[in-house]
Coordinates of C-alpha atoms in Angstrom, one line a residue:
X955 CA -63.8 94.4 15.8
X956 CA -67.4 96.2 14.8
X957 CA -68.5 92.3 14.5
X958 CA -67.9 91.0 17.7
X959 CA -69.0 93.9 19.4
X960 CA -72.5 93.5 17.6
X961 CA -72.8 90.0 18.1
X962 CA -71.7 90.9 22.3
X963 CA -74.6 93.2 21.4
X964 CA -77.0 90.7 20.4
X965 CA -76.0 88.6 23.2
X966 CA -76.6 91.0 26.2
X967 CA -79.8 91.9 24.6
X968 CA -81.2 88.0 24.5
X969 CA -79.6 87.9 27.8
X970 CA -81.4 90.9 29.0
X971 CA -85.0 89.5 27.4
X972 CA -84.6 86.4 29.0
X973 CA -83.8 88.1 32.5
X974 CA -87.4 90.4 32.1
X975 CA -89.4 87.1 31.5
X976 CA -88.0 85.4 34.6
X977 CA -87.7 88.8 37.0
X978 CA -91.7 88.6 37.7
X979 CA -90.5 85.1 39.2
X980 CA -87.4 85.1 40.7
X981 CA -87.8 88.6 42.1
X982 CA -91.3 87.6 43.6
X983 CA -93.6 90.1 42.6
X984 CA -95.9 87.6 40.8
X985 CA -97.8 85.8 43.3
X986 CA -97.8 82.0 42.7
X987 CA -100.9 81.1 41.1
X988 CA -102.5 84.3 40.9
X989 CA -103.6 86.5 37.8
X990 CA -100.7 88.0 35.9
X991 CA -100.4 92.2 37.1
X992 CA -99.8 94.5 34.8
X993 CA -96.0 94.8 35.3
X994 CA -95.9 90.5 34.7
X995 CA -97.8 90.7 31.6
X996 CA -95.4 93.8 30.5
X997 CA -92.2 92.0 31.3
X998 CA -93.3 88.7 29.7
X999 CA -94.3 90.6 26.3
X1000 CA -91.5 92.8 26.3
X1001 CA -89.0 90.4 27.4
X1002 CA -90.0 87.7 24.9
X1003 CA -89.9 90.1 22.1
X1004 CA -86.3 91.4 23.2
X1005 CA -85.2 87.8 23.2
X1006 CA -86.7 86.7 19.9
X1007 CA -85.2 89.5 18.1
X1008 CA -81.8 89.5 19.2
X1009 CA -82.2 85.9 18.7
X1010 CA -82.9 85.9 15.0
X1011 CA -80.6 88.3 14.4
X1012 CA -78.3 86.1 15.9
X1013 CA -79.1 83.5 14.1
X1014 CA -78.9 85.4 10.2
X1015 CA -75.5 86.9 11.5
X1016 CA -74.1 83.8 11.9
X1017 CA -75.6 82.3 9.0
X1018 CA -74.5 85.1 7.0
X1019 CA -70.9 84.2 8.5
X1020 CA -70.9 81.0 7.3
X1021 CA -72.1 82.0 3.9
X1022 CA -69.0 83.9 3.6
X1023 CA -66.7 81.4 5.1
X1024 CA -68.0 78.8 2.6
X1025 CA -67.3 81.6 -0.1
X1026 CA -64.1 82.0 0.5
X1027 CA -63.2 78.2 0.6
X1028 CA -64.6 78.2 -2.7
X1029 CA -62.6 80.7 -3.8
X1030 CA -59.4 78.7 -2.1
X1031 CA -60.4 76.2 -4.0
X1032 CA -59.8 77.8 -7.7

């Protein structure tokens, strides 16, 4: 249970990264083809960092799951 609500977690959070990168955009208050604000440039760092995290850990949870799926196949196996 503690698993899958971490990787929901993970999930929103990558979600939620991926949402501050777009807002500037969809929302509007970026002009189109002006200079970045402050609050675009803000969004965009934060945002992307917020998405790559939650993505990597993503990414090792699930390799770590395998890991110990292929362990205990193994293990099946003797």
């Amino acid at each position: 249970m503690k698993a899958k609500l971490g990787v929901c977690a993970l999930v929103l959070l990558f979600l939620a990264g991926l949402w501050l990168v777009a807002a500037p955009f969809a929302v509007g208050y970026q002009a189109r083809g002006a200079a970045y604000v402050d609050a675009t440039v803000n969004d965009l760092w934060l945002g992307g960092s917020i998405a790559a995290v939650s993505f990597v850990s993503l990414v090792i949870y699930a390799a770590d799951a395998l890991r110990e799926l292929a362990q205990r196949g193994k293990h099946a196996d003797s």
